[in-house]
Amino acid sequence: MILSLGPQLKYPITINRILKKKGDSVKKQENILEYTFTWLKTVGDSTSEWNQWQEEQTTIADWDSPVDGSIKQWKLREGMVITKDMPFVEIEEACPHSVQFQGLCGMCGKDMTEMSWASAGDDTERAKINMIHDQTALRVSHEEASKAEQETQRRLLQHRKLSLVVDLDQTIIHACIEPTVGEWQSDPTSPNYEAVKNVRSFQLNDDGPRGVASGCNYYIKMRPGLKEFLASIAELYELHVYTMGTRAYAINIAKIVDPDKKLFGDRIISRDENGNMTAKSLARLFPENTKMVVIIDDRADVWPSNRLNLIKVVPYDFFVGIGDINSSFLPKREELPKPDAPKKLSKSETEKTAENPTEDDAPAAPKLAEEEKKDESKPSQGGKVSALEELVRMGGGDDQQLLQEQTAEQEKFLEKQIKDRPLLHMQEELEKGESDEVETEATEEKEKNGEATQEPHPHHRHKILNDNDDELIHLQQHLTAVHKAFYDEYDGKLVNAHGGRIAQLKPGHNKKVSIKGDKADLQIVPDVAIVMPRLKKQTLAGCVIVMSGLVPLGVDLLRYFNSFTTQISHDDAIKESGIMLDADVVETFRSEIALQAESFGAKVEIKVSKKITHLVASTNRTRTTKVRQAARYPNIKIVNQLWLVNSMSKWAKEDENEYLVHISEADRKPRDGDLSSGTEGVHASDESSDEDDIPAGSQSVSSSSEDEDAEGVIPSDIEGHSPIDDLKGFNWDEVDDELAEFMGSDSESENDSDRESIRGMKRARSEKSDDGEDSDESTSRLVKKQNTAKSRMTGLKSVKTPQSISSLPTPGVTGDEEDVVEDDSSIGDDLEKEMEAEMEAELAREEEEEAKSGGG
Amino acid sequence: MFFVLSLTHQVTLHPSYFGRNMHELVTGKLLKDVEGTCTGRYFIITIMDTVDISEGRILPGSGLAEFTVHYRAVVWRPFKGETLAHFAQVDAIVTSVNAVGFFADAGPLPLFVSSHLIPTDIKFDPNATPPQFTNNEDSVIEVGTHVRVKLIGTRAEVGGMYAIASIREDYLG
C-alpha cells in the first residue's frame, strides 16, 4: 500500500527525520516521519492593531502510519523539501482486510468499524462484495472475489462445466397454496386426482407471522421431466438456485427437487440474501465475471443487466391462474396474450380484457375490469378469479418502489388465494358448464348458469389441471447446445493460443490441466453472453416481423386517447388513433416480446411493407389493419403468435404452415376490405373463447381488440363500403329480446348490461366509420339502441368506484346476485349525488335512460 | 470465559399482578427478561439466584411498579485469544461452509473462520456434497462438524456479538 502525505499539510515541508528504516515494522498510529514547516504567527498586543506583527515560526510535526505493516520502500530522503502532496512511502500491510464478517476482519480479527485520527479511510470499504450464497454478513474485497472466481472458473473448465443459475417458480416448478389441491389429492374420485397425484407439499412454519397464510401447505408441482432434466444438465453445468422466494421456501423446494443435495448443494440464493426485491443480478453471485454463466428464468425483466446470459423459459403454469406466488410484488409480467385454442376456461380471455384495455372501448375497459372484480366477490362466478389476481399484481407493479410493502402485498396475495380458492371455483365452473342448465334452479341461478355455459371451451375437458408441458426437453437441448458451442470455441481458442506443436501433441481438454494456473487460459475463455446470443440469432435470422394485436397499449397512452375520444368528433378520433398507434408502436420496441424476438435474430418492424417476411398476429384478433395489409403481399406469412413462441422455445424456426392464420378471402382482395365484420363479431365479446374453430374472419371483435378495429377503419381503400351491409343479416329479433330483457328486468345482472353497452359501442363504431352515408332503416334502430346502451354505460361509469369498493368485501354471497346488484346500484346512486358537480352531463343522460327503462 | 457476576436489573410489574406472589412474579420476569441475552460485552447464560428484591416503587403516570433486583448470574465473556474448547462441553458447531471459510456457532456466538485461518493442508472441496474443507485424510470440516477454535477478534453490537476465529494452530480444528 502506497501512502501519500495528504493535502492537509502546510506545504512546503522539509523532511526532518525518517524514523523507520526499510523493512521495519510499523504499527497503526505509530510515528514514522518527522518533518518541519514554517508558518507566520501573529504576536504582540492583541488589543491594539499597531502593536501586532507577524513572526515566522518553525514547527516540527510527526506523520503517523494509518496501517499496520512493514516499510517496503521510502520515496523520499531526509532533508528533502516537498511542496505538494505526493506518495512517499510504500508499506506492506500485515493484513489486507479482504474478508470481513460483520465488521470484523476475517483474517486478523480486527474491528474494521473503528476509526481513529490516523486512519486513512473506512476500512469496511475495502471489502464490500457479497458473493456467498447464504450469507449477507460476509463481504470480500475485489481481489478476493476475483481470486475465488478464477478458481471456480478453472475448476469448471477442468470439469468441462458451466454455471447455470436456475429460477424456481414457474421455471422448474409451480407452487400454490390453494387448499383445494390437498383435497383433490386425497380424493381419488376427483377429476384432477391424476394430475395432482405427484404434487408435493410442505409447510413453512418458521417464516414469521403470515396472517391467514401461516401454517398453510405449499403445493409444489415439478415440471414434467424435471428429474431427468436436472440429472443430465448437472453433468454439464454447476447448478445454482436463485429465487425470489424466501430462504425457507427455497430450501424446502430444493429438498423436494434435489433430496440428496447432489445438484444444488448449498448454492441457493433467495430474496433474503438478494438485497434487491425487484431484480436479480448475476453480480451478486459472480461479481467479477459472468463469462461462464447461463441463466434460466421465466421472466426476463428481473434480469435487467444480464439479459445476454439468459434463456427465457416459457412459464410453467400448472395450477391454472395462480401465477407465481413469490412475485406478486414484481411488476406484472409482460406476456403474449394467450392463444385461446389450447387454453382452459375463459381465463385467457378475462386476462386479456384486464390487461389489454384497448383504445376504443377505453371507457368500457375499466368497467370491464371492475365487472370482473365484482364477479370475484361472487364465488359462483369464480371462473374469472384470475382477473383480480392480475389486477392485484398490476397494483403491486405500481407500488414497486415501496419495497417494504411487498411482503404485505404477497401476504395479501396468499391470503386471497386461500380464501378465494380459484382452482376450486374453476373446477366447479367447469362442471357446471358441462352439466348444462339445471332446470330446477331459480331464475338468477339459471342466468348465472347460462353465463357459465358461455365460457367453457368447446372440447369438454373434465379437469382444469393439465400436465402436458415439454419445455424442459427443449431447454435441455438448448443448454447442451450452448455448452457444446462454448467448449468448441474454448478448445479452438486453446489450440490457437498454444499453437502448433504442443496443440498437436495433446488433445484440447488435457491441455487445460497442464496449463492450469496460467492466467492466459482464463483470458481466452469465451463469453457465454456472446456465444449464446449467436446461437439464438440463427433461429429467426432473416425474418422481418411485424406484430399485430400482441402488445397491450400503455395505460398512459390509453388515458390520453380516452380524453380525445370523448371530446372530439369521431373522425378526428380516428386520426388521433393513428397517431396514438404510432406511439404505441414505439412502445412495442421496448416491449418484452419484441426484445425477445430480436434476441433470436428477428428484425422487428413497425409497419407492414414488402420487406416483411412474417406477420405475427394474435389468434383472436385476426382482422387488424396490419393483417389486411399484409394479406396483400403474397410473400408475407401471416402466422399466429404460437409460431413465434414455439420457435423461440425450440430455438428453431417452426414450419409456418402449421401456424398460418386463416385469412378470409375477402381480406386477400384489398377492395373488399372491411365487410365481413358482422353478426358474429358483435357477439364475440364474451364468447370468443368458444369460437376458436370458427373461421377467423367472422369473429374479429372481441372486447379486447378494439384498438385494432379503430386501426381497421383507417385505410382509405375500405371507406367506400359500409359495414352496415352486413347488419342486414343481423338477427334483430334477438337484439330486441335482449334489449327488452335489459330494460325490463331488474334481476338482470349488471354484467349483462355492461356487455350490452360494449356491444352497443362496437356497433356504434362500425357504423360510424362511414357515418351518414347509409340511411337504412335499421340504422336508426341501431343508433337508438346504441344510445341507450351508451348512456347506460356512462351511468355505470359514474358508479365505478363505489361498486368496486362495495362489492369486494362481500365474497361470501353466492346466489344472491340480485341483492348485490341492488346494493350496488343504491350505493351508486348515492355516490352519483355526491359527484353531481363533476358528472352533471352524464347524470342527465342517466336520468333519461332511467325514464326510458321505466317506460319499457 | 465464564464468570459469576452480581448484577442488578430493573423489573417493572403491571398493577394487575400486585398481590401475594409478587416476588415470584418478579423473579420470573427477571428470568424472562435477562436470561440468554447479550449485553454487548457478555452473554448472560443463566441466573443462579436473586440476592435481593427491593421494595416496589410505583412509577408515576403509568402505575407500574418498579423493582430493583440484585441477582447473581453466570455470564460468558468471549475473549480474544480464548480457545473455545470447553464451552458447554461442546466445541463450536459448523453451520455453513463456503469457499471463503466456514461459519460456526459457539453457543450464542456466531463466528467465522476464514480460509486464511485454516491450516494450509485443509483445502476447500466444492465438489463434495455437502461442500467441505478437508485435508483428504482424517479431518473433514462440513456442516455439523465440531471444531475447536481460538478467537482472533470479537465485535459487539447491541443485540449480539460476532467473532472471528482460527483453527490454524496446534490442537485446534
Short mmCIF file of C-alpha atoms in Angstrom, two decimals, chain B residues 3-162:
data_model
loop_
_atom_site.label_atom_id
_atom_site.label_comp_id
_atom_site.label_asym_id
_atom_site.label_seq_id
_atom_site.Cartn_x
_atom_site.Cartn_y
_atom_site.Cartn_z
CA PHE B 3 -17.85 -15.66 35.37
CA VAL B 4 -20.28 -15.35 38.18
CA LEU B 5 -21.36 -11.77 38.39
CA SER B 6 -23.56 -9.85 40.74
CA LEU B 7 -25.83 -7.80 38.62
CA THR B 8 -28.87 -5.63 39.03
CA HIS B 9 -31.88 -5.30 36.87
CA GLN B 10 -34.96 -3.13 36.99
CA VAL B 11 -38.12 -5.18 36.70
CA THR B 12 -41.45 -3.49 36.14
CA LEU B 13 -44.67 -5.19 37.04
CA HIS B 14 -48.16 -4.42 35.87
CA PRO B 15 -50.63 -3.45 38.62
CA SER B 16 -52.79 -6.44 37.82
CA TYR B 17 -50.04 -8.66 39.21
CA PHE B 18 -49.85 -6.91 42.57
CA GLY B 19 -50.51 -9.46 45.23
CA ARG B 20 -49.03 -12.07 47.47
CA ASN B 21 -46.85 -13.91 44.97
CA MET B 22 -45.43 -10.70 43.63
CA HIS B 23 -41.84 -11.65 44.32
CA GLU B 24 -42.15 -14.87 42.40
CA LEU B 25 -43.53 -12.97 39.50
CA VAL B 26 -40.67 -10.53 39.69
CA THR B 27 -38.17 -13.37 39.61
CA GLY B 28 -39.96 -14.99 36.74
CA LYS B 29 -39.99 -11.79 34.79
CA LEU B 30 -36.33 -11.30 35.51
CA LEU B 31 -35.52 -14.72 34.08
CA LYS B 32 -37.57 -13.97 31.03
CA ASP B 33 -36.04 -10.56 30.51
CA VAL B 34 -32.44 -11.31 31.12
CA GLU B 35 -31.50 -14.91 30.57
CA GLY B 36 -29.87 -15.65 27.27
CA THR B 37 -29.37 -12.04 26.35
CA CYS B 38 -26.24 -10.32 25.29
CA THR B 39 -25.33 -7.07 26.93
CA GLY B 40 -22.72 -6.20 24.36
CA ARG B 41 -19.81 -7.48 26.41
CA TYR B 42 -21.01 -10.81 27.68
CA PHE B 43 -23.82 -13.26 27.38
CA ILE B 44 -25.91 -13.91 30.44
CA ILE B 45 -26.07 -17.67 30.41
CA THR B 46 -28.19 -18.34 33.47
CA ILE B 47 -29.35 -16.68 36.65
CA MET B 48 -28.25 -18.50 39.76
CA ASP B 49 -30.31 -16.76 42.38
CA THR B 50 -31.74 -13.44 43.30
CA VAL B 51 -29.97 -11.84 46.19
CA ASP B 52 -32.37 -9.10 46.92
CA ILE B 53 -35.57 -7.68 45.59
CA SER B 54 -36.13 -4.12 46.56
CA GLU B 55 -39.45 -2.67 47.59
CA GLY B 56 -41.65 -1.83 44.70
CA ARG B 57 -41.88 1.75 43.64
CA ILE B 58 -44.90 2.90 41.72
CA LEU B 59 -43.92 4.74 38.62
CA PRO B 60 -45.82 7.97 38.40
CA GLY B 61 -48.08 8.17 35.41
CA SER B 62 -48.22 4.51 34.45
CA GLY B 63 -48.98 2.77 37.70
CA LEU B 64 -46.42 0.08 37.05
CA ALA B 65 -44.30 -0.99 39.96
CA GLU B 66 -40.56 -0.99 39.56
CA PHE B 67 -38.39 -3.38 41.47
CA THR B 68 -34.63 -3.30 41.58
CA VAL B 69 -33.41 -6.86 41.66
CA HIS B 70 -29.92 -7.88 42.65
CA TYR B 71 -29.05 -11.26 41.31
CA ARG B 72 -26.11 -13.50 40.57
CA ALA B 73 -25.66 -14.87 37.13
CA VAL B 74 -23.28 -16.99 35.17
CA VAL B 75 -22.06 -14.91 32.27
CA TRP B 76 -19.84 -15.80 29.36
CA ARG B 77 -17.49 -13.26 28.00
CA PRO B 78 -15.60 -14.38 24.92
CA PHE B 79 -12.07 -13.05 24.94
CA LYS B 80 -9.67 -12.51 22.17
CA GLY B 81 -7.21 -15.35 22.17
CA GLU B 82 -9.52 -17.61 24.10
CA THR B 83 -9.87 -21.17 22.91
CA LEU B 84 -13.42 -22.34 22.82
CA ALA B 85 -13.00 -25.93 23.76
CA HIS B 86 -14.85 -26.05 26.99
CA PHE B 87 -17.98 -24.27 26.06
CA ALA B 88 -20.84 -26.25 27.47
CA GLN B 89 -18.90 -29.46 26.83
CA VAL B 90 -19.13 -28.79 23.14
CA ASP B 91 -16.98 -27.03 20.65
CA ALA B 92 -18.25 -24.68 18.06
CA ILE B 93 -20.58 -26.34 15.57
CA VAL B 94 -20.15 -25.61 11.90
CA THR B 95 -23.27 -24.15 10.33
CA SER B 96 -22.23 -23.28 6.83
CA VAL B 97 -19.26 -23.93 4.60
CA ASN B 98 -18.17 -21.97 1.57
CA ALA B 99 -15.06 -21.20 -0.41
CA VAL B 100 -14.09 -18.23 1.71
CA GLY B 101 -14.29 -20.05 5.01
CA PHE B 102 -16.83 -21.56 7.31
CA PHE B 103 -19.33 -20.30 9.83
CA ALA B 104 -19.86 -21.86 13.19
CA ASP B 105 -21.90 -21.29 16.32
CA ALA B 106 -20.35 -21.45 19.75
CA GLY B 107 -23.49 -21.37 21.83
CA PRO B 108 -24.92 -17.93 21.27
CA LEU B 109 -21.88 -16.61 19.49
CA PRO B 110 -21.75 -16.81 15.72
CA LEU B 111 -18.22 -16.94 14.44
CA PHE B 112 -16.44 -17.11 11.16
CA VAL B 113 -13.25 -18.91 10.29
CA SER B 114 -11.80 -17.65 7.06
CA SER B 115 -9.78 -19.88 4.81
CA HIS B 116 -6.72 -17.85 5.74
CA LEU B 117 -7.07 -19.08 9.27
CA ILE B 118 -7.44 -22.70 8.34
CA PRO B 119 -4.29 -24.81 8.14
CA THR B 120 -2.94 -24.82 4.62
CA ASP B 121 -3.26 -28.55 4.16
CA ILE B 122 -7.01 -28.38 4.71
CA LYS B 123 -8.49 -27.29 1.43
CA PHE B 124 -11.96 -26.39 0.31
CA ASP B 125 -13.55 -29.07 -1.81
CA PRO B 126 -16.52 -27.68 -3.72
CA ASN B 127 -17.27 -30.93 -5.46
CA ALA B 128 -18.11 -32.80 -2.32
CA THR B 129 -21.71 -32.87 -1.23
CA PRO B 130 -22.12 -31.11 1.06
CA PRO B 131 -19.12 -28.87 0.37
CA GLN B 132 -16.38 -29.32 2.90
CA PHE B 133 -12.89 -28.42 3.96
CA THR B 134 -10.68 -31.43 4.03
CA ASN B 135 -7.07 -32.47 4.02
CA ASN B 136 -8.05 -35.68 2.24
CA GLU B 137 -7.20 -37.66 5.34
CA ASP B 138 -8.93 -37.80 8.65
CA SER B 139 -10.11 -34.25 9.14
CA VAL B 140 -13.19 -33.12 7.36
CA ILE B 141 -14.99 -29.89 8.12
CA GLU B 142 -18.56 -29.81 6.93
CA VAL B 143 -21.87 -28.65 8.29
CA GLY B 144 -22.38 -30.16 11.72
CA THR B 145 -18.73 -30.80 12.48
CA HIS B 146 -17.49 -29.80 15.92
CA VAL B 147 -14.39 -27.67 15.79
CA ARG B 148 -12.13 -26.33 18.47
CA VAL B 149 -11.38 -22.75 17.63
CA LYS B 150 -9.44 -19.86 19.00
CA LEU B 151 -10.96 -16.41 18.97
CA ILE B 152 -8.98 -13.87 17.00
CA GLY B 153 -11.29 -10.93 17.32
CA THR B 154 -14.71 -10.09 18.64
CA ARG B 155 -17.11 -7.33 17.96
CA ALA B 156 -20.17 -6.41 19.91
CA GLU B 157 -23.33 -4.86 18.64
CA VAL B 158 -26.40 -4.00 20.62
CA GLY B 159 -28.17 -7.29 20.19
CA GLY B 160 -25.31 -9.69 19.80
CA MET B 161 -21.68 -10.41 19.34
CA TYR B 162 -19.66 -11.72 16.45
#
